[in-house]
Short mmCIF file of C-alpha atoms in Angstrom, two decimals:
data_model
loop_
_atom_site.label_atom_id
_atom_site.label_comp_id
_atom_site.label_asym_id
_atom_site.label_seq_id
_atom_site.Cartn_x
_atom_site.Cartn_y
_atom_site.Cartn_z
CA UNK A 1372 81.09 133.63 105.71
CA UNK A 1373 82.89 136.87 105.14
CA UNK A 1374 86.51 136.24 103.36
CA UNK A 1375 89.36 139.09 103.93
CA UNK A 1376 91.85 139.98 101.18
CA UNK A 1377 94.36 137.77 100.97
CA UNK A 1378 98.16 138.97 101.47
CA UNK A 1379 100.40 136.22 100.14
CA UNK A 1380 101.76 138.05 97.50
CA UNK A 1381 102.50 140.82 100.13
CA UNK A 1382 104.21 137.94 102.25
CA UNK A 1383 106.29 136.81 99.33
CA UNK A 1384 107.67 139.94 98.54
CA UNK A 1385 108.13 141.36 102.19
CA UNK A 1386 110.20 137.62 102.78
CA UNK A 1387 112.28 138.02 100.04
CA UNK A 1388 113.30 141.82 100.36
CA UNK A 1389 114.37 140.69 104.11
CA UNK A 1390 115.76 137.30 103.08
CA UNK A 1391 118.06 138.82 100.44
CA UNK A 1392 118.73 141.46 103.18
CA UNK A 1393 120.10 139.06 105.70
CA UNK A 1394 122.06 137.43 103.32
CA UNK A 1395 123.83 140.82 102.24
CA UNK A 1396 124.20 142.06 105.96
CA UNK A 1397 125.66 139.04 107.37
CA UNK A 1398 128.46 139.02 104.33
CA UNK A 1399 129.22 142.35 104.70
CA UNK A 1400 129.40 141.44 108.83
CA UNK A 1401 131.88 138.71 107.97
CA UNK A 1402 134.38 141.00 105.39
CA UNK A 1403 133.93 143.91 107.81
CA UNK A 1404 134.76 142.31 110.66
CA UNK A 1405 131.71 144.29 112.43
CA UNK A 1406 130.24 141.65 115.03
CA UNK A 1407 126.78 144.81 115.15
CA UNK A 1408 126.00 143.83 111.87
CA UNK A 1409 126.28 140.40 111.93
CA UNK A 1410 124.46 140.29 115.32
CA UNK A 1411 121.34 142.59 113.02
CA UNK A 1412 121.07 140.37 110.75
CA UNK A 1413 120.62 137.47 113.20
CA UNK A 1414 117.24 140.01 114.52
CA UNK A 1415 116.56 140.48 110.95
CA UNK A 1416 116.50 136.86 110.57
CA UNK A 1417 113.95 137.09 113.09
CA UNK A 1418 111.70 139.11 110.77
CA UNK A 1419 111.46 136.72 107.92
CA UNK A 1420 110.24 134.03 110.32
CA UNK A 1421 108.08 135.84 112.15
CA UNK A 1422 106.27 137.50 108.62
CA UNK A 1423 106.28 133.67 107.45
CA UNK A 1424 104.49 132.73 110.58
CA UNK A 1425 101.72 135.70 109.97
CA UNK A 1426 101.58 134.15 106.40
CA UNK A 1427 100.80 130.56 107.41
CA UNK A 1428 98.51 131.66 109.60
CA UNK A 1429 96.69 133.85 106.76
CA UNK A 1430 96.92 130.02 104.74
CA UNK A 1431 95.60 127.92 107.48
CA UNK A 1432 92.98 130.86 108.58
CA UNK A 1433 91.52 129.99 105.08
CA UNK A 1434 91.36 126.55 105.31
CA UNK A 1435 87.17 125.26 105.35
CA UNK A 1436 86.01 123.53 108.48
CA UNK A 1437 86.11 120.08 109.05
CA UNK A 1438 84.74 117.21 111.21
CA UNK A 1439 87.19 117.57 114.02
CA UNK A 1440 87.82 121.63 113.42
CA UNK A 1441 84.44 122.96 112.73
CA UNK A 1442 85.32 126.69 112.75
CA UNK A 1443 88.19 125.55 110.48
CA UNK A 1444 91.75 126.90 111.72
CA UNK A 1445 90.63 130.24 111.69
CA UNK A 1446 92.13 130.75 115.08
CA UNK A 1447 95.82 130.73 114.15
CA UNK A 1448 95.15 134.10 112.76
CA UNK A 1449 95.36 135.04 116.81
CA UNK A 1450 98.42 132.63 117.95
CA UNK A 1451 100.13 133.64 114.88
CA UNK A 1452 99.99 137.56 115.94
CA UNK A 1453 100.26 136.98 119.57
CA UNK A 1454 103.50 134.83 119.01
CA UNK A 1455 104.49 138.09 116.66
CA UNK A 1456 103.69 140.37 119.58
CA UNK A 1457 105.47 138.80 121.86
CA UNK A 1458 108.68 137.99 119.73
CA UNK A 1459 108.87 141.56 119.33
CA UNK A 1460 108.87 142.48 123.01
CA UNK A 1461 111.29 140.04 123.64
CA UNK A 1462 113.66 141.25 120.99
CA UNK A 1463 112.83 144.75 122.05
CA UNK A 1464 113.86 143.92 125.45
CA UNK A 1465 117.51 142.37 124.61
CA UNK A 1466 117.94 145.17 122.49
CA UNK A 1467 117.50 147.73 125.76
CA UNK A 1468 119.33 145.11 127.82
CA UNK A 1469 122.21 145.96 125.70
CA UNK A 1470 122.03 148.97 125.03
CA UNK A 1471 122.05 149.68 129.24
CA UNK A 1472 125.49 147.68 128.71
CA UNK A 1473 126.88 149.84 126.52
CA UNK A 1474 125.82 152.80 128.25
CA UNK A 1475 127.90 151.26 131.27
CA UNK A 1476 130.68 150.58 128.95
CA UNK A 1477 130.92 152.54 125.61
CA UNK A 1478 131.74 150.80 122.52
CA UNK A 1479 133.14 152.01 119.18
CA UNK A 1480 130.40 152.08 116.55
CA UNK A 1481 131.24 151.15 113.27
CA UNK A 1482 130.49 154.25 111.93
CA UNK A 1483 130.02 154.71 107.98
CA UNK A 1484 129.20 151.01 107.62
CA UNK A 1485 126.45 150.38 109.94
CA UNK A 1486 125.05 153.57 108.63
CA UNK A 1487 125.01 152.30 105.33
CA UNK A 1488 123.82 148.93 106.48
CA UNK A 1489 121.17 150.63 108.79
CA UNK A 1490 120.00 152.90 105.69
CA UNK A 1491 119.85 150.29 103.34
CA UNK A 1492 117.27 148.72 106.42
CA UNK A 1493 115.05 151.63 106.80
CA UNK A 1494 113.97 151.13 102.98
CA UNK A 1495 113.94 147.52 102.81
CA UNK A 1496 111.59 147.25 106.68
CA UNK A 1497 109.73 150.37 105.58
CA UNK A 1498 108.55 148.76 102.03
CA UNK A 1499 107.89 145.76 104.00
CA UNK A 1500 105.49 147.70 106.43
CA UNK A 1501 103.96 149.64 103.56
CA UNK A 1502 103.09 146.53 102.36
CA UNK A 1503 100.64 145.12 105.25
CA UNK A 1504 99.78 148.96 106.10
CA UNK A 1505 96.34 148.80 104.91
CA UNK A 1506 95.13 145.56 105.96
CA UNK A 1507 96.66 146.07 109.31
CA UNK A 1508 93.68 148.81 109.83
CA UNK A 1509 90.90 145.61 110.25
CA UNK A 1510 93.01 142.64 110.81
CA UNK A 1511 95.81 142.52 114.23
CA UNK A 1512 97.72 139.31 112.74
CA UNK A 1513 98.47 142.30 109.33
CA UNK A 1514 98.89 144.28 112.41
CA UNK A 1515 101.60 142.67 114.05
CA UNK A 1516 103.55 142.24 110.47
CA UNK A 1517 103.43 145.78 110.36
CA UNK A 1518 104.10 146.96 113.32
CA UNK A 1519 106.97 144.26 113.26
CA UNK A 1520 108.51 146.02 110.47
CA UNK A 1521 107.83 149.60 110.93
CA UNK A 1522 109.35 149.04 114.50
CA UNK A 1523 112.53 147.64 112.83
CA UNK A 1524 112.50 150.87 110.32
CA UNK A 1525 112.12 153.06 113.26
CA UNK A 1526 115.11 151.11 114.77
CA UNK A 1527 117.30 151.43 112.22
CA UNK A 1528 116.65 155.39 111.37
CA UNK A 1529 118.20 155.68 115.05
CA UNK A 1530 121.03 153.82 114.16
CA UNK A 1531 121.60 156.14 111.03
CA UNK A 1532 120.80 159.28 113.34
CA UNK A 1533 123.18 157.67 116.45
CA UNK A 1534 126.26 156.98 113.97
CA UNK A 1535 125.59 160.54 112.27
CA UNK A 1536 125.83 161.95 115.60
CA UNK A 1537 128.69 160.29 117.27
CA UNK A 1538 130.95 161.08 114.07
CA UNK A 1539 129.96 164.39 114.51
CA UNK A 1540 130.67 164.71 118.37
CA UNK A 1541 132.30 161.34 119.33
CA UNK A 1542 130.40 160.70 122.20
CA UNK A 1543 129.68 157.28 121.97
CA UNK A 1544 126.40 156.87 124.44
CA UNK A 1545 124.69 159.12 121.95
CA UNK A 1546 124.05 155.54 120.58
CA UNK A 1547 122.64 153.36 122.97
CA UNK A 1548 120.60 156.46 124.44
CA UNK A 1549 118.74 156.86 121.02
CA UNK A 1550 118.37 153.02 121.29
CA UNK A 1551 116.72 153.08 124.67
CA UNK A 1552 114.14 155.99 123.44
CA UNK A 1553 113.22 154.09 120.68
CA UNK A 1554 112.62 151.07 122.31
CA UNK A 1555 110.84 152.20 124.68
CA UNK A 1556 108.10 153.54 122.12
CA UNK A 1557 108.43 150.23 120.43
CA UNK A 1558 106.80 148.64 123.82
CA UNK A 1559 104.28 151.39 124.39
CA UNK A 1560 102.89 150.69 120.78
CA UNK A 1561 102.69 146.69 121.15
CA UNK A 1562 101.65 146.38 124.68
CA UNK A 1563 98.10 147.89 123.35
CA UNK A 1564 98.94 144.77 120.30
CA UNK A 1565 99.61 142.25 122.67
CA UNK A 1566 96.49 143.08 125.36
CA UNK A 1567 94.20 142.74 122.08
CA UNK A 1568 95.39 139.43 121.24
CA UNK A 1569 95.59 138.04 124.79
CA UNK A 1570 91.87 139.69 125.10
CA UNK A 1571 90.83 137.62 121.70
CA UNK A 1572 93.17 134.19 122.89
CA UNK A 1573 90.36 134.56 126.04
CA UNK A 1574 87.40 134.89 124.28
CA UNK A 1575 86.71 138.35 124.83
CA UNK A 1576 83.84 139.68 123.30
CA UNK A 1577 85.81 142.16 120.21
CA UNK A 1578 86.40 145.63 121.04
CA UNK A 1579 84.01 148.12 119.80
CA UNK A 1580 81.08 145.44 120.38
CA UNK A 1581 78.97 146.38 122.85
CA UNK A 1582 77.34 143.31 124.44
CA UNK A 1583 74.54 145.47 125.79
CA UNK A 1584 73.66 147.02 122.31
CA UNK A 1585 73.71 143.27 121.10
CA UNK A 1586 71.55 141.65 123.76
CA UNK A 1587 68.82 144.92 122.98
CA UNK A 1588 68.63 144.32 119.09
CA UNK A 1589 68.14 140.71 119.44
CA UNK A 1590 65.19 141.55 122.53
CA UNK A 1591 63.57 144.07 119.35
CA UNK A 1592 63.15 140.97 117.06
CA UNK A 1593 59.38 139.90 116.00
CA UNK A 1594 57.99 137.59 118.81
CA UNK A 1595 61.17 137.90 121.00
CA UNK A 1596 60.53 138.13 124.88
CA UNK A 1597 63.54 137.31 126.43
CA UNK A 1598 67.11 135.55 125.66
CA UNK A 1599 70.10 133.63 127.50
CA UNK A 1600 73.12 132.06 126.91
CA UNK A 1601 74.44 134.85 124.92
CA UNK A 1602 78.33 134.50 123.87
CA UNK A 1603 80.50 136.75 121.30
CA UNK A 1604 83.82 135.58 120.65
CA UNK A 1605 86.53 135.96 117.85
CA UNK A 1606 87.11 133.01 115.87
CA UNK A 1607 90.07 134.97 113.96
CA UNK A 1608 92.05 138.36 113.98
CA UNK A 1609 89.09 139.75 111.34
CA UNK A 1610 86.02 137.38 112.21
CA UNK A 1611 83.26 137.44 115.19
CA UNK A 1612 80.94 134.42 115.92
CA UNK A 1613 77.46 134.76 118.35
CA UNK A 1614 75.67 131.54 119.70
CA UNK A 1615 72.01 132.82 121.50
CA UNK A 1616 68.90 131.52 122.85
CA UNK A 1617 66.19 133.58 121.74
CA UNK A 1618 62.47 132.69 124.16
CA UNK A 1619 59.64 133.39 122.20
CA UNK A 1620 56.55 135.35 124.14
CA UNK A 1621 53.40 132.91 125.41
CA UNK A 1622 51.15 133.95 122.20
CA UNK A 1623 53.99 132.89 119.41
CA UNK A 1624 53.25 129.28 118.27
CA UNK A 1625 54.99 127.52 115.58
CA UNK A 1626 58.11 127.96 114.11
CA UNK A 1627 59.65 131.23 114.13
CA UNK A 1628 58.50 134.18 111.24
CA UNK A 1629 59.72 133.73 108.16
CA UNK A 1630 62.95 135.51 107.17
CA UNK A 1631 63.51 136.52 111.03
CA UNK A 1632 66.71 134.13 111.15
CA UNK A 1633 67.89 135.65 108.22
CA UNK A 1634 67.09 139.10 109.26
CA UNK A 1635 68.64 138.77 112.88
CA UNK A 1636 72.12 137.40 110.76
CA UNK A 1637 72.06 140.14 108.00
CA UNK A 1638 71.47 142.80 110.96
CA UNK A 1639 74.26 141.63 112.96
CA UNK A 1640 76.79 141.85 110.23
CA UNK A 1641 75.64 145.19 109.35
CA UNK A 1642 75.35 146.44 112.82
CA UNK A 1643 77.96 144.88 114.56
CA UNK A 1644 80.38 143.23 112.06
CA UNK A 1645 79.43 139.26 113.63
CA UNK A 1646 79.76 137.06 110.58
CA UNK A 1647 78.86 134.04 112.14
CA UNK A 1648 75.76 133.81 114.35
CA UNK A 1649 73.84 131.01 115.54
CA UNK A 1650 70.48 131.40 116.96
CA UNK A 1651 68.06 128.88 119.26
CA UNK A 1652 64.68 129.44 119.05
CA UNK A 1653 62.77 128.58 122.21
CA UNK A 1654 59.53 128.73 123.76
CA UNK A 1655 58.38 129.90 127.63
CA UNK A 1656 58.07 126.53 128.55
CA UNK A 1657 62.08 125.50 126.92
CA UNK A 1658 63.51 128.40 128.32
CA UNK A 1659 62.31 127.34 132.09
CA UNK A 1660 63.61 123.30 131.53
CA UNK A 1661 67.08 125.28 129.91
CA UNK A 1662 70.64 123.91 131.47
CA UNK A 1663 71.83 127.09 130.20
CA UNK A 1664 69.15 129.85 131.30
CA UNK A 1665 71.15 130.14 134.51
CA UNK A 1666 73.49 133.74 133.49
CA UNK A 1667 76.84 132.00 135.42
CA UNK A 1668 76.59 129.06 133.09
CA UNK A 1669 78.63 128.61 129.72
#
């Protein structure tokens, strides 16, 4: 079965550069007096759980299968990045719920010291993001991570660009304005996230499969006549399982051709990226006794 890169030294250093983070923000919160900052580094805290979550999940994802979990945990890949997914458009949305608040009722920013703070958190989220960047292209639970962090970068480059502005003009709803914008494009970008992983937590069949293109490749296999029960699922954020039950025509006798199993699996992969199929070979006469010929039945 196809392996994906592993990220845990990309974990380890994108939990330590926002663990050390925290630590500094929430001191400098507590000698500063400024309740913003110490309130950021509570969502920062958020970060470093929710990239250690995305890590176990890359752990257990690699665990082999055993008697009781025969696909192996390869499914926590999907909770883990759902849970991100949602985490982040729940933070997203108390973030907008206060900045609405202060739009109501204007408070003073701590000007140079959030923008330093908020600085320092553009290069520490955005090395963090640059970090899961590439394997975020084929895998949504590297997805999340990133987009957790890039989201947070984004974040605090408004802060920077809100406390530049109200020094410069003192109107203080520059702020949460900037804060709404951006959190609105936050959404927009994970609701797409979050509809993936809700898709793959159902057992949709993957996007860019095409069941239809499936079911006619497997009908263009050597004594093939006909086939049922066909399911694609993911079993993780990266991996794509089939289960079929492929009739063989009234003149095929005996086993299948050689090679054809081996053939139909190698020309999956290649063709449509499922790792892990698992085909039934039947005849005319097992296709019509079936309990799963019927197309309503799983």
């Amino acid at each position: 079965m196809h392996t994906p890169a592993s990220y845990g030294r990309a974990f380890a250093i994108g939990i330590a550069l926002n663990l050390v983070y925290v630590v500094g923000e929430a001191v400098w919160g507590v000698r500063s007096h400024a309740l913003s900052l110490l309130a950021d580094a509570g969502h920062n805290l958020s970060d470093v759980l929710a990239l250690g979550a995305a890590w176990l999940a890359e752990v257990l994802s690699r665990r082999s299968p055993t008697a009781n979990f025969t696909y192996g945990l390869r499914r926590s890949s999907i909770l883990a990045a759902l849970g991100n997914a949602v985490a982040l458009l729940v933070v997203t949305g108390g973030i907008m719920w206060e900045a609405v608040l202060r739009l109501i009722h204007p408070h003073p920013v701590a000007g140079v010291a959030v923008m330093v703070v908020a600085g320092i958190g553009i290069v520490v989220n955005g090395l963090t993001a640059l970090l899961f960047a590439s394997g975020g292209r084929k895998d949504l639970n590297l997805h999340g991570a990133f987009l957790h962090m890039a989201s947070d970068a984004v974040m605090a480059l408004a802060v920077v660009a809100g406390g530049g502005l109200i020094l410069l003009t003192g109107w203080l709803r520059i702020d949460p304005v900037i804060c709404l914008v951006v959190s609105l494009s936050i959404i927009v970008a994970t609701w797409s996230l979050l509809r993936d992983l809700l898709d793959m937590a159902l057992d949709r069949v993957p996007r860019g499969i095409d069941p239809a293109a499936v079911d006619a490749f497997l009908r263009t296999l050597p004594g093939v006549c006909d086939l049922h029960d066909l399911h694609i699922w993911p079993i993780s954020t990266t991996e794509t399982a089939l289960t079929v039950h492929l009739v063989r025509g009234a003149g095929e006798q005996g086993h299948a051709p050689d090679g054809l199993l081996n053939r139909a699996a190698s020309e999956l992969q290649a063709r449509f990226g499922i790792v892990h199929p698992t085909l039934q070979i039947e005849t005319l006469t097992d296709a019509d006794h079936c309990i799963l010929a019927e197309a309503h039945t799983v």
